Coordinates of C-alpha atoms and ligand atoms in Angstrom, one line a residue:
X1 CA 4.2 -23.6 30.3
X2 CA 7.9 -23.5 30.7
X3 CA 9.3 -21.0 33.1
X4 CA 10.3 -17.7 31.4
X5 CA 13.5 -16.3 32.2
X6 CA 16.0 -13.8 30.8
X7 CA 18.6 -16.4 30.7
X8 CA 16.8 -18.7 28.3
X9 CA 16.3 -16.5 25.3
X10 CA 15.2 -17.8 21.9
X11 CA 17.0 -16.6 18.9
X12 CA 15.7 -13.4 17.4
X13 CA 14.2 -13.3 14.0
X14 CA 15.7 -10.7 11.6
X15 CA 14.3 -9.7 8.2
X16 CA 16.0 -7.6 5.4
X17 CA 14.2 -5.0 3.5
X18 CA 15.0 -2.0 1.2
X19 CA 14.8 -0.7 -2.4
X20 CA 15.7 -2.8 -5.4
X21 CA 19.5 -3.2 -5.9
X22 CA 20.6 -1.7 -2.7
X23 CA 22.4 -5.0 -2.0
X24 CA 20.1 -6.9 0.3
X25 CA 20.8 -10.3 -1.3
X26 CA 24.5 -9.6 -1.5
X27 CA 24.5 -8.6 2.2
X28 CA 22.9 -11.7 3.2
X29 CA 25.4 -13.7 1.1
X30 CA 28.3 -11.8 2.6
X31 CA 27.2 -12.7 6.1
X32 CA 26.6 -16.3 5.2
X33 CA 30.0 -16.5 3.4
X34 CA 31.7 -17.7 6.5
X35 CA 29.8 -21.0 6.4
X36 CA 31.1 -21.7 3.0
X37 CA 34.7 -20.8 3.7
X38 CA 34.8 -22.4 7.1
X39 CA 33.0 -25.5 6.1
X40 CA 30.2 -24.6 8.5
X41 CA 32.8 -24.9 11.4
X42 CA 31.1 -21.8 12.9
X43 CA 28.0 -23.7 13.0
X44 CA 26.2 -21.4 10.7
X45 CA 23.4 -23.5 9.1
X46 CA 21.2 -23.1 6.2
X47 CA 17.7 -23.7 6.9
X48 CA 14.3 -23.5 5.0
X49 CA 13.9 -19.8 4.1
X50 CA 16.3 -18.7 6.8
X51 CA 19.9 -18.9 8.0
X52 CA 20.9 -19.6 11.5
X53 CA 23.9 -17.9 13.1
X54 CA 24.7 -19.4 16.5
X55 CA 26.2 -17.2 19.1
X56 CA 29.7 -18.7 18.4
X57 CA 29.8 -17.8 14.7
X58 CA 28.7 -14.3 15.9
X59 CA 31.4 -14.0 18.4
X60 CA 33.9 -15.0 15.8
X61 CA 32.7 -12.7 13.2
X62 CA 32.6 -9.7 15.5
X63 CA 36.1 -10.3 17.0
X64 CA 37.5 -7.5 14.8
X65 CA 35.6 -5.1 16.9
X66 CA 37.8 -5.5 19.8
X67 CA 36.5 -3.7 22.9
X68 CA 33.4 -2.3 21.0
X69 CA 32.1 -5.8 20.8
X70 CA 29.0 -6.8 23.0
X71 CA 30.2 -8.1 26.3
X72 CA 28.3 -11.3 26.3
X73 CA 26.0 -13.0 23.6
X74 CA 23.0 -14.1 25.5
X75 CA 20.7 -14.9 22.6
X76 CA 21.6 -18.5 21.4
X77 CA 21.8 -17.0 17.8
X78 CA 20.3 -15.1 15.1
X79 CA 17.6 -16.4 12.5
X80 CA 17.9 -14.3 9.4
X81 CA 15.1 -14.7 6.9
X82 CA 16.7 -15.3 3.4
X83 CA 14.1 -13.8 1.1
X84 CA 14.8 -10.0 1.3
X85 CA 11.8 -7.8 0.9
X86 CA 8.3 -7.3 2.0
X87 CA 7.1 -10.7 1.1
X88 CA 8.7 -12.4 4.0
X89 CA 8.3 -9.4 6.3
X90 CA 4.7 -9.0 5.8
X91 CA 4.2 -12.9 6.0
X92 CA 6.0 -13.2 9.4
X93 CA 2.9 -12.1 11.2
X94 CA 0.3 -13.1 13.7
X95 CA -3.0 -11.3 14.5
X96 CA -1.8 -8.3 12.5
X97 CA 1.5 -8.0 14.4
X98 CA 5.0 -8.8 13.3
X99 CA 6.9 -11.8 14.4
X100 CA 10.1 -10.4 13.0
X101 CA 12.0 -9.0 16.0
X102 CA 14.3 -6.7 14.2
X103 CA 14.7 -5.7 10.6
X104 CA 17.6 -4.4 8.6
X105 CA 16.5 -1.5 6.2
X106 CA 19.1 -1.4 3.5
X107 CA 19.8 2.0 1.9
X108 CA 22.3 2.5 -0.9
X109 CA 24.5 5.3 0.6
X110 CA 25.1 6.6 -3.0
X111 CA 21.3 6.9 -3.7
X112 CA 19.7 7.7 -0.3
X113 CA 16.1 7.0 0.3
X114 CA 14.1 5.5 -2.6
X115 CA 10.5 4.7 -3.1
X116 CA 10.7 1.1 -1.7
X117 CA 12.8 2.5 1.2
X118 CA 9.7 4.7 2.0
X119 CA 7.4 1.8 1.5
X120 CA 9.5 -0.4 4.0
X121 CA 9.6 2.3 6.5
X122 CA 5.9 2.4 6.4
X123 CA 5.5 -1.4 6.7
X124 CA 8.0 -1.4 9.6
X125 CA 5.9 1.4 11.4
X126 CA 2.6 -0.3 11.0
X127 CA 4.0 -3.4 12.5
X128 CA 5.9 -1.4 15.0
X129 CA 9.1 -3.4 14.3
X130 CA 12.4 -2.0 15.5
X131 CA 15.0 -1.7 12.7
X132 CA 18.6 -0.7 12.1
X133 CA 19.6 0.8 8.7
X134 CA 22.5 -0.6 6.6
X135 CA 24.1 2.3 4.7
X136 CA 25.4 -0.1 2.2
X137 CA 27.9 0.2 -0.6
X138 CA 30.4 2.3 1.3
X139 CA 33.2 1.0 -1.0
X140 CA 31.7 3.1 -3.8
X141 CA 32.7 6.3 -2.2
X142 CA 35.2 7.9 -4.4
X143 CA 38.8 6.5 -3.6
X144 CA 37.7 4.1 -0.8
X145 CA 40.5 1.9 0.2
X146 CA 39.0 -1.4 1.3
X147 CA 40.2 -3.5 4.3
X148 CA 38.1 -6.7 3.8
X149 CA 35.8 -7.7 6.7
X150 CA 37.1 -5.0 8.9
X151 CA 35.3 -2.9 11.6
X152 CA 33.7 0.1 10.0
X153 CA 35.1 2.7 12.3
X154 CA 38.8 1.3 11.9
X155 CA 38.3 1.3 8.0
X156 CA 36.9 4.9 8.1
X157 CA 39.8 6.2 10.3
X158 CA 42.3 4.8 7.6
X159 CA 40.6 6.7 4.7
X160 CA 41.9 10.0 3.2
X161 CA 40.3 13.2 4.4
X162 CA 38.4 13.6 1.2
X163 CA 36.7 10.3 1.5
X164 CA 36.0 10.9 5.1
X165 CA 34.3 14.2 4.0
X166 CA 32.2 12.7 1.4
X167 CA 31.1 9.9 3.9
X168 CA 30.1 12.6 6.3
X169 CA 28.3 14.6 3.6
X170 CA 26.3 11.6 2.6
X171 CA 25.3 10.5 6.1
X172 CA 24.1 14.1 6.6
X173 CA 22.0 13.8 3.5
X174 CA 20.5 10.6 4.7
X175 CA 19.6 11.9 8.1
X176 CA 17.8 14.8 6.4
X177 CA 16.0 12.4 4.3
X178 CA 14.9 10.4 7.2
X179 CA 14.1 13.5 9.3
X180 CA 11.6 14.2 6.3
X181 CA 10.0 11.0 7.1
X182 CA 9.7 12.0 10.7
X183 CA 12.6 9.7 11.9
X184 CA 15.8 10.8 13.8
X185 CA 18.8 8.9 12.9
X186 CA 22.3 8.7 13.8
X187 CA 25.5 6.7 13.1
X188 CA 25.1 3.7 15.4
X189 CA 28.3 4.4 17.3
X190 CA 27.0 8.0 18.3
X191 CA 23.6 6.6 19.2
X192 CA 23.0 7.3 22.9
X193 CA 19.2 6.9 22.8
X194 CA 17.8 3.7 20.7
X195 CA 14.4 4.4 21.5
X196 CA 14.5 7.8 19.9
X197 CA 17.2 7.5 17.2
X198 CA 17.5 4.8 14.3
X199 CA 21.1 3.5 14.2
X200 CA 22.8 3.9 10.8
X201 CA 25.4 1.1 10.1
X202 CA 27.7 1.8 7.1
X203 CA 28.4 -1.5 5.4
X204 CA 29.9 -2.9 2.2
X205 CA 28.5 -6.2 1.0
X206 CA 31.3 -6.3 -1.4
X207 CA 34.3 -5.8 1.0
X208 CA 32.5 -7.1 4.2
X209 CA 33.4 -3.8 6.0
X210 CA 30.9 -3.0 8.7
X211 CA 29.2 -6.4 8.6
X212 CA 30.8 -7.2 12.1
X213 CA 29.4 -3.9 13.4
X214 CA 26.0 -4.8 11.9
X215 CA 25.9 -8.3 13.6
X216 CA 27.1 -6.9 16.8
X217 CA 24.5 -4.1 16.8
X218 CA 21.8 -6.7 16.0
X219 CA 22.7 -8.8 19.0
X220 CA 23.1 -6.0 21.4
X221 CA 19.8 -4.3 20.4
X222 CA 17.9 -7.6 20.6
X223 CA 19.4 -9.0 23.9
X224 CA 19.3 -5.6 25.7
X225 CA 16.0 -4.0 24.5
X226 CA 13.7 -6.8 23.6
X227 CA 14.6 -9.7 25.9
X228 CA 10.9 -10.0 27.1
X229 CA 9.8 -10.7 23.6
X230 CA 12.6 -13.3 23.3
X231 CA 12.1 -15.3 26.5
X232 CA 11.6 -18.9 25.5
X233 CA 8.1 -20.1 25.8
X234 CA 6.7 -23.5 24.8
X235 CA 3.4 -22.0 23.5
X236 CA 3.6 -22.4 19.8
X237 CA 4.0 -19.6 17.5
X238 CA 4.5 -20.5 13.8
X239 CA 3.7 -18.7 10.5
X240 CA 3.6 -20.0 6.8
X241 CA 6.2 -18.2 4.7
X242 CA 5.6 -20.0 1.5
X243 CA 3.6 -22.7 -0.2
X244 CA 5.8 -24.7 -2.6
X245 CA 5.4 -27.5 -4.9
X246 CA 8.4 -30.0 -4.5
X247 CA 9.2 -32.8 -6.8
X248 CA 8.6 -36.0 -4.8
X249 CA 6.9 -34.3 -1.8
X250 CA 3.9 -32.5 -3.6
X251 CA 2.8 -29.3 -2.1
X252 CA 4.8 -28.5 0.9
X253 CA 4.8 -25.4 3.2
X254 CA 7.9 -23.4 4.4
X255 CA 7.2 -22.1 7.9
X256 CA 9.2 -20.1 10.4
X257 CA 8.7 -21.7 13.8
X258 CA 8.9 -18.6 16.2
X259 CA 8.2 -20.3 19.5
X260 CA 7.7 -23.8 20.7
X261 CA 8.0 -27.2 19.3
X262 CA 6.8 -29.1 16.2
X263 CA 6.9 -32.9 15.8
X264 CA 6.5 -35.4 13.1
X265 CA 3.1 -36.6 13.2
X266 CA 1.6 -33.4 14.7
X267 CA -2.0 -32.5 13.7
X268 CA -1.7 -29.0 12.2
X269 CA -4.3 -26.3 11.2
X270 CA -3.7 -23.7 8.6
X271 CA -5.7 -21.2 6.8
X272 CA -6.8 -22.2 3.3
X273 CA -8.2 -20.4 0.4
X274 CA -11.3 -22.6 0.4
X275 CA -11.6 -22.9 4.2
X276 CA -9.3 -24.3 7.1
X277 CA -6.8 -27.2 6.3
X278 CA -6.4 -29.9 8.9
X279 CA -3.7 -32.2 8.2
X280 CA -0.8 -34.3 9.8
X281 CA 2.9 -33.6 9.6
X282 CA 4.5 -36.2 7.3
X283 CA 7.9 -34.8 7.6
X284 CA 9.9 -31.8 9.0
X285 CA 12.8 -31.0 6.7
X286 CA 15.9 -28.8 6.6
X287 CA 18.3 -28.8 3.8
X288 CA 21.3 -31.0 4.0
X289 CA 24.4 -29.4 5.2
X290 CA 26.9 -28.3 2.6
X291 CA 29.5 -30.9 3.6
X292 CA 27.0 -33.7 3.3
X293 CA 26.3 -33.3 -0.5
X294 CA 27.2 -36.8 -1.3
X295 CA 24.1 -37.9 0.4
X296 CA 21.4 -38.4 -2.2
X297 CA 18.4 -36.8 -0.2
X298 CA 18.1 -33.2 -0.4
X299 CA 16.7 -32.9 3.1
X300 CA 17.5 -33.9 6.6
X301 CA 14.3 -35.3 8.3
X302 CA 13.6 -34.3 12.0
X303 CA 11.6 -36.1 14.6
X304 CA 10.9 -32.7 16.3
X305 CA 12.3 -29.2 15.9
X306 CA 12.5 -26.3 18.5
X307 CA 12.1 -22.5 17.9
X308 CA 13.4 -20.4 16.4
X309 CA 13.9 -21.9 12.9
X310 CA 12.9 -22.1 9.4
X311 CA 11.6 -25.8 8.3
X312 CA 9.8 -27.2 5.4
X313 CA 6.7 -29.3 6.4
X314 CA 5.4 -32.0 4.1
X315 CA 1.8 -33.2 4.7
X316 CA -1.2 -34.1 2.6
X317 CA -3.9 -31.5 1.4
X318 CA -1.7 -28.4 1.5
X319 CA -2.5 -27.3 -2.0
X320 CA -4.8 -24.4 -1.1
X321 CA -2.8 -23.3 1.9
X322 CA -2.2 -19.5 2.1
X323 CA 1.2 -18.0 2.7
X324 CA 1.1 -15.7 5.7
X325 CA -1.3 -18.0 7.6
X326 CA -0.6 -18.9 11.2
X327 CA 0.0 -22.6 11.9
X328 CA -1.6 -24.2 14.8
X329 CA -1.0 -27.6 16.3
X330 CA -4.1 -29.6 17.5
X331 CA -3.2 -31.2 20.7
X332 CA -5.2 -33.9 22.5
X333 CA -7.0 -31.3 24.7
X334 CA -7.8 -28.9 21.9
X335 CA -11.1 -28.4 20.2
X336 CA -10.3 -28.8 16.4
X337 CA -13.3 -26.6 15.5
X338 CA -12.0 -23.7 17.7
X339 CA -8.6 -24.0 16.0
X340 CA -10.1 -23.9 12.5
X341 CA -12.0 -20.8 13.5
X342 CA -9.0 -19.2 14.9
X343 CA -6.9 -19.8 12.0
X344 CA -9.4 -18.5 9.6
X345 CA -10.0 -15.6 11.7
X346 CA -7.3 -13.7 9.9
X347 CA -8.9 -14.1 6.6
X348 CA -12.4 -13.3 8.0
X349 CA -10.9 -10.2 9.6
X350 CA -9.7 -9.0 6.3
X351 CA -13.2 -9.6 4.8
X352 CA -14.5 -7.1 7.2
X353 CA -12.5 -4.4 5.3
X354 CA -14.9 -5.0 2.5
X355 CA -17.2 -2.0 1.9
X356 CA -20.8 -2.9 3.0
X357 CA -22.5 -1.0 0.2
X358 CA -20.6 -3.3 -2.4
X359 CA -19.0 -0.4 -4.0
X360 CA -15.1 -0.4 -4.2
X361 CA -12.0 -1.6 -5.9
X362 CA -10.9 -5.3 -6.3
X363 CA -7.9 -6.0 -4.4
X364 CA -5.5 -8.9 -4.8
X365 CA -2.1 -9.8 -3.3
X366 CA 0.3 -12.9 -3.2
X367 CA 0.0 -13.6 0.5
X368 CA -2.2 -13.0 3.4
X369 CA 0.4 -10.7 4.9
X370 CA 0.7 -8.5 1.6
X371 CA -3.0 -8.4 1.4
X372 CA -3.2 -7.1 5.0
X373 CA -0.6 -4.6 4.3
X374 CA -2.4 -3.3 1.2
X375 CA -5.8 -3.1 2.7
X376 CA -4.4 -1.2 5.8
X377 CA -3.0 1.2 3.5
X378 CA -6.2 1.6 1.4
X379 CA -8.1 2.0 4.5
X380 CA -6.1 4.9 5.6
X381 CA -6.4 6.3 2.1
X382 CA -10.2 6.0 2.2
X383 CA -10.3 3.9 -1.0
X384 CA -13.2 1.5 -0.6
X385 CA -12.7 -2.2 -1.3
X386 CA -15.6 -4.4 -2.7
X387 CA -13.6 -7.8 -3.0
X388 CA -10.4 -9.5 -2.3
X389 CA -8.5 -12.7 -3.2
X390 CA -5.1 -14.1 -2.7
X391 CA -2.8 -15.6 -5.4
X392 CA -2.4 -15.0 -9.0
X393 CA -5.2 -13.3 -11.0
X394 CA -7.5 -15.5 -13.0
X395 CA -10.5 -15.0 -15.1
X396 CA -12.8 -15.7 -12.3
X397 CA -11.4 -12.6 -10.4
X398 CA -11.9 -10.4 -13.3
X399 CA -15.4 -11.5 -13.6
X400 CA -16.2 -10.7 -9.9
X401 CA -14.5 -7.2 -10.4
X402 CA -16.5 -6.5 -13.5
X403 CA -19.6 -6.2 -11.4
X404 CA -18.5 -2.8 -10.6
X405 CA -18.7 -1.7 -14.2
X406 CA -22.4 -1.2 -13.8
X407 CA -22.3 0.0 -10.2
X408 CA -19.5 2.6 -10.2
X409 CA -17.1 2.7 -13.0
X410 CA -14.5 4.6 -11.0
X411 CA -14.1 1.4 -9.0
X412 CA -13.9 -1.1 -11.9
X413 CA -10.4 -1.6 -11.0
X414 CA -8.1 -4.4 -9.8
X415 CA -5.2 -3.3 -7.6
X416 CA -2.9 -6.3 -7.8
X417 CA 0.1 -6.3 -5.3
X418 CA 3.0 -8.6 -6.0
X419 CA 1.0 -11.2 -8.1
X420 CA 1.0 -12.2 -11.6
X421 CA -2.0 -11.8 -13.9
X422 CA -2.5 -14.7 -16.2
X423 CA -2.9 -14.1 -20.0
X424 CA -6.6 -15.0 -20.1
X425 CA -7.4 -12.8 -17.2
X426 CA -5.6 -9.9 -18.9
X427 CA -7.4 -10.3 -22.0
X428 CA -10.7 -10.5 -20.3
X429 CA -10.1 -7.6 -18.5
X430 CA -9.1 -5.7 -21.6
X431 CA -12.4 -6.8 -23.3
X432 CA -14.5 -5.9 -20.4
X433 CA -12.9 -2.7 -19.6
X434 CA -11.5 -3.4 -16.2
X435 CA -8.4 -1.5 -15.5
X436 CA -5.7 -3.9 -13.8
X437 CA -2.9 -2.2 -12.0
X438 CA 0.1 -4.3 -10.8
X439 CA 3.0 -3.3 -8.8
X440 CA 5.3 -4.3 -6.1
X441 CA 5.2 -1.1 -4.2
X442 CA 1.9 -0.4 -2.5
X443 CA 1.8 3.4 -3.0
X444 CA 2.4 3.0 -6.8
X445 CA -0.7 1.2 -6.9
X446 CA -2.3 3.8 -5.0
X447 CA -1.0 6.6 -7.2
X448 CA -2.0 4.8 -10.3
X449 CA -5.6 4.4 -8.9
X450 CA -5.7 8.1 -8.0
X451 CA -4.5 9.1 -11.4
X452 CA -7.1 6.9 -13.0
X453 CA -9.9 8.2 -10.8
X454 CA -9.1 11.7 -11.6
X455 CA -9.1 10.9 -15.4
X456 CA -12.5 9.2 -14.9
X457 CA -13.9 12.2 -13.0
X458 CA -12.6 14.6 -15.6
X459 CA -14.4 12.4 -18.5
X460 CA -17.4 12.3 -16.5
X461 CA -17.5 16.0 -16.2
X462 CA -17.0 16.4 -19.8
X463 CA -19.9 13.8 -20.5
X464 CA -22.2 15.3 -18.1
X465 CA -21.5 18.9 -18.9
X466 CA -24.6 19.3 -21.0
X467 CA -26.8 18.1 -18.1
X468 CA -25.2 20.2 -15.5
X469 CA -27.4 23.2 -14.7
X470 CA -25.7 25.9 -12.6
X471 CA -28.1 28.0 -10.5
X472 CA -28.6 31.7 -11.5
X473 CA -31.3 34.5 -11.2
X474 CA -31.6 37.0 -14.0
X475 CA -33.5 40.3 -14.4
X476 CA -34.3 42.0 -17.7
X477 CA -32.7 45.4 -18.2
X478 CA -35.8 47.6 -18.8
X479 CA -36.7 48.0 -22.5
X480 CA -33.7 45.7 -23.4
X481 CA -35.9 43.5 -25.8
X482 CA -34.1 43.0 -29.1
X483 CA -36.1 40.1 -30.5
X484 CA -39.4 38.8 -29.1
X485 CA -39.2 35.2 -30.0
X486 CA -37.4 32.5 -31.9
X487 CA -34.9 33.2 -31.0
X488 CA -35.5 35.5 -28.0
X489 CA -32.7 38.2 -27.6
X490 CA -32.9 40.2 -24.4
X491 CA -30.5 42.2 -22.3
X492 CA -30.3 41.0 -18.7
X493 CA -28.5 41.6 -15.4
X494 CA -27.2 38.5 -13.4
X495 CA -28.9 39.0 -10.1
X496 CA -27.6 35.8 -8.5
X497 CA -25.2 33.0 -9.3
X498 CA -23.6 32.8 -12.7
X499 CA -25.1 32.3 -16.2
X500 CA -23.3 30.0 -18.7
X501 CA -24.0 29.2 -22.4
X502 CA -26.2 26.2 -22.5
X503 CA -28.3 27.0 -19.3
X504 CA -32.0 26.5 -19.9
X505 CA -34.0 29.4 -18.7
X506 CA -37.6 29.6 -17.3
X507 CA -40.1 31.8 -15.7
X508 CA -42.6 31.0 -13.2
X509 CA -46.3 32.2 -13.7
X510 CA -49.5 31.8 -12.0
X511 CA -52.4 30.7 -14.3
X512 CA -55.0 33.5 -14.0
X513 CA -57.9 31.0 -14.3
X514 CA -56.9 28.1 -12.1
X515 CA -54.5 29.9 -9.9
X516 CA -52.0 27.1 -10.4
X517 CA -48.2 27.7 -10.7
X518 CA -46.8 27.4 -14.3
X519 CA -43.1 26.9 -15.3
X520 CA -42.6 28.2 -18.7
X521 CA -39.3 27.1 -20.2
X522 CA -38.1 29.6 -22.6
X523 CA -35.3 27.6 -24.1
X524 CA -31.4 27.4 -23.7
X525 CA -29.1 30.3 -23.7
X526 CA -27.0 29.8 -26.9
X527 CA -24.9 32.8 -26.6
X528 CA -23.9 35.8 -24.3
X529 CA -22.5 38.9 -25.5
X530 CA -20.9 41.6 -23.3
X531 CA -19.6 44.9 -25.0
X532 CA -20.0 43.1 -28.3
X533 CA -17.9 40.3 -27.5
X534 CA -19.1 36.7 -27.1
X535 CA -18.4 35.1 -23.6
X536 CA -19.1 31.7 -22.0
X537 CA -20.0 32.7 -18.5
X538 CA -21.1 35.8 -16.6
X539 CA -21.3 36.0 -12.9
X540 CA -23.4 38.0 -10.5
X541 CA -22.5 41.7 -10.7
X542 CA -20.1 41.4 -13.7
X543 CA -22.7 42.4 -16.2
X544 CA -22.8 45.9 -15.1
X545 CA -24.9 47.6 -17.8
X546 CA -26.1 44.2 -18.6
X547 CA -25.5 41.5 -21.3
X548 CA -27.3 40.5 -24.3
X549 CA -28.3 36.9 -24.4
X550 CA -29.9 34.8 -27.1
X551 CA -32.5 32.1 -25.9
X552 CA -33.3 29.4 -28.4
X553 CA -35.6 26.5 -28.1
X554 CA -35.6 23.0 -29.5
X555 CA -37.5 22.2 -32.8
X556 CA -40.0 20.1 -30.9
X557 CA -40.8 23.0 -28.3
X558 CA -43.3 25.6 -28.9
X559 CA -41.5 29.0 -29.1
X560 CA -42.2 31.2 -26.3
X561 CA -43.0 35.0 -26.9
X562 CA -42.3 38.2 -25.0
X563 CA -45.5 39.8 -23.8
X564 CA -47.3 36.5 -23.7
X565 CA -45.2 34.0 -22.0
X566 CA -42.8 36.4 -20.1
X567 CA -42.3 40.0 -19.5
X568 CA -39.9 42.6 -18.4
X569 CA -40.8 42.4 -14.8
X570 CA -40.4 38.6 -14.6
X571 CA -37.4 37.0 -12.8
X572 CA -35.7 34.4 -14.9
X573 CA -34.3 31.2 -13.4
X574 CA -31.9 28.6 -14.5
X575 CA -34.2 25.5 -14.8
X576 CA -32.7 23.1 -12.4
X577 CA -34.0 19.5 -12.0
X578 CA -33.5 16.7 -9.6
X579 CA -31.2 15.0 -12.2
X580 CA -29.2 18.2 -13.0
X581 CA -28.7 18.6 -9.1
X582 CA -27.3 15.2 -9.0
X583 CA -25.0 15.7 -11.8
X584 CA -23.6 18.9 -10.0
X585 CA -23.1 16.7 -6.9
X586 CA -21.3 14.0 -8.5
X587 CA -19.0 15.8 -11.0
X588 CA -19.0 19.6 -10.4
X589 CA -18.6 20.0 -6.6
X590 CA -15.4 21.8 -7.0
X591 CA -17.2 24.4 -9.3
X592 CA -19.9 25.1 -6.7
X593 CA -19.6 27.6 -3.9
X594 CA -21.4 27.8 -0.8
X595 CA -23.7 30.5 -2.3
X596 CA -24.4 28.4 -5.2
X597 CA -25.6 25.4 -3.1
X598 CA -27.7 27.9 -1.0
X599 CA -29.3 29.3 -4.4
X600 CA -29.9 25.6 -5.4
X601 CA -32.0 25.3 -2.2
X602 CA -34.0 28.5 -3.0
X603 CA -34.5 27.5 -6.7
X604 CA -35.8 24.1 -5.7
X605 CA -38.6 25.6 -3.8
X606 CA -39.4 28.2 -6.4
X607 CA -39.5 25.6 -9.1
X608 CA -41.1 22.9 -6.9
X609 CA -38.1 20.3 -7.4
X610 CA -38.4 17.6 -4.8
Ligands
GTP701 N1 30.1 -1.7 -4.9 C1 29.1 -2.5 -4.2 N2 28.1 -3.1 -4.8 C2 27.1 -3.7 -4.3 C3 27.2 -3.6 -2.7 N3 26.1 -4.5 -2.3 C4 25.5 -4.8 -3.6 N4 26.1 -4.5 -4.6 C5 25.7 -4.6 -6.0 O1 24.5 -4.1 -6.3 C6 23.7 -4.9 -7.0 C7 22.4 -5.2 -6.5 O2 22.8 -6.0 -5.4 P1 21.6 -7.2 -4.7 O3 22.0 -7.8 -3.6 O4 21.2 -8.0 -5.9 O5 20.6 -6.1 -4.3 P2 19.0 -6.5 -3.9 O6 18.7 -5.5 -2.9 O7 19.0 -8.0 -3.3 O8 18.3 -6.3 -5.0 P3 16.7 -7.0 -5.3 O9 16.9 -8.5 -5.1 O10 16.6 -6.8 -6.9 O11 15.8 -6.1 -4.6 C8 24.7 -6.1 -7.6 O12 25.3 -5.7 -8.7 C9 25.5 -6.1 -6.2 O13 26.8 -6.6 -6.9 C10 28.1 -3.1 -2.0 O14 28.2 -3.0 -0.8 N5 29.1 -2.5 -2.9

């Protein structure tokens, strides 16, 4: 292993996240613009899935900052991942931790924190990734006078007081919003404690103002606070960002080489949908530089490449490779089987989040990283998972998810994060009655599932209401017999629990000949009347002078008679059964008090329910 030293740092890797339309792409374009304008003189190079900014280019770009600039750029450059959003961030991973060294969270200064901003904060926190906030679109502050590509502080100083006031107000609002998320934040040039405060960098992707500040801050933070992580090591660290079919090359993988070297001809191992893939690097490719456009080939071939960079790998058998997988190189001393196992361990670890009882929702995501993020979230939300898959949703996934229709309907749901559902799969799900929820925001999926679950619970309650029997004990009011049978009409007092219309009523008798206990079901309460008004429910103590109830039995039952089957001194019970108790447990927990459950225990004994 090469000696590690703080003077031999590799380039930090930077991702951009944020809500839609906050200007992530525009911001990337703006930073990159130098290379178009200066014909790549600054050495900014387009790589696969990433743009590389060498130290010189950063020094040039940040010159406007004058004395505020970092004293010395120690990192060789900055590797900025081109695809904004969670896809690349969640895929830049290894063993559940992030390979992204620093992230830019873009917030539209006019809109503040939006749903995907919160989602991004959650992802960044889960992966413990340091980040700065680009407060973008400052040029939209009313009456802003732009000075293209200027340092932010200088631009702000030259604005009218009203603009400065509006800026201040919006920054304060943003700080409050961050505080609500449990984060301290402050304008980057006022930040005295980077460990405790998130830095806010005002930017405009249109005018370029604040971008020098942002680059400078990224360099400063990475080289001063994370040099340990950036010390160059030869040990390979590489992750698959995307799997792409390219004409003439077949299926290729776009990888970010975070550490170490890759060579043409290397034997590589990656995680595949159907098991580990072992193959040999046919070509290592990066795009042709802009000025070389006359050259026919789209790509430059490399014999070997060194971290950190984004590169396309062409190799056979990559069709089933999974984005987000680690890539390992099998050297002469390595045991191929070990590497295969290691590479698959990411997927097998995720498999362990599947509920053992086999009950749970089906979860599908675009990549290993996205799936991992969603599963982590479901775990903390205590939503069980019965099956997972990566990639677009096909019929076979729906079939697998449909098993839950029989087992537990509330889980007959597919939560699909950032994936397409093909037409056939959609139709099949519709036909079978599987709910398919798709979203680009994890907690939108969660919200929709929770909503659906609540609707199912309510439906179940309605369906099961007739078989729910709430516990109660009644006594007859002495002499209050209005009709002896068919229907029985008597006056009662509720001694315990609550009596509802629909409750089956019984009395317990001992057979005088055999001595055995007999339960006489009198029928169901079909109406309750108090002070000549009909009511649906009467609770213990509410009856006062008693309520009149009508008990009717089904046509197939023998009508019971006062004086023969029951008398004035009897206690009357709601007739609970094993099944009725289960229904209460399943769907009516919220309607049952502690005393009610205690009464159930008592009645179980009295009525001999197991
Ligand atoms: N005025 C102003 N408009 C901006 C700025 N940055 C971006 N925009 C505009 O905002 C819109 C969205 O910008 P994008 O860069 O596409 O935003 P994004 O975050 O990449 O959006 P998604 O890719 O959809 O997530 C575009 O119309 C941009 O021109 C800015 O600094 N100032």
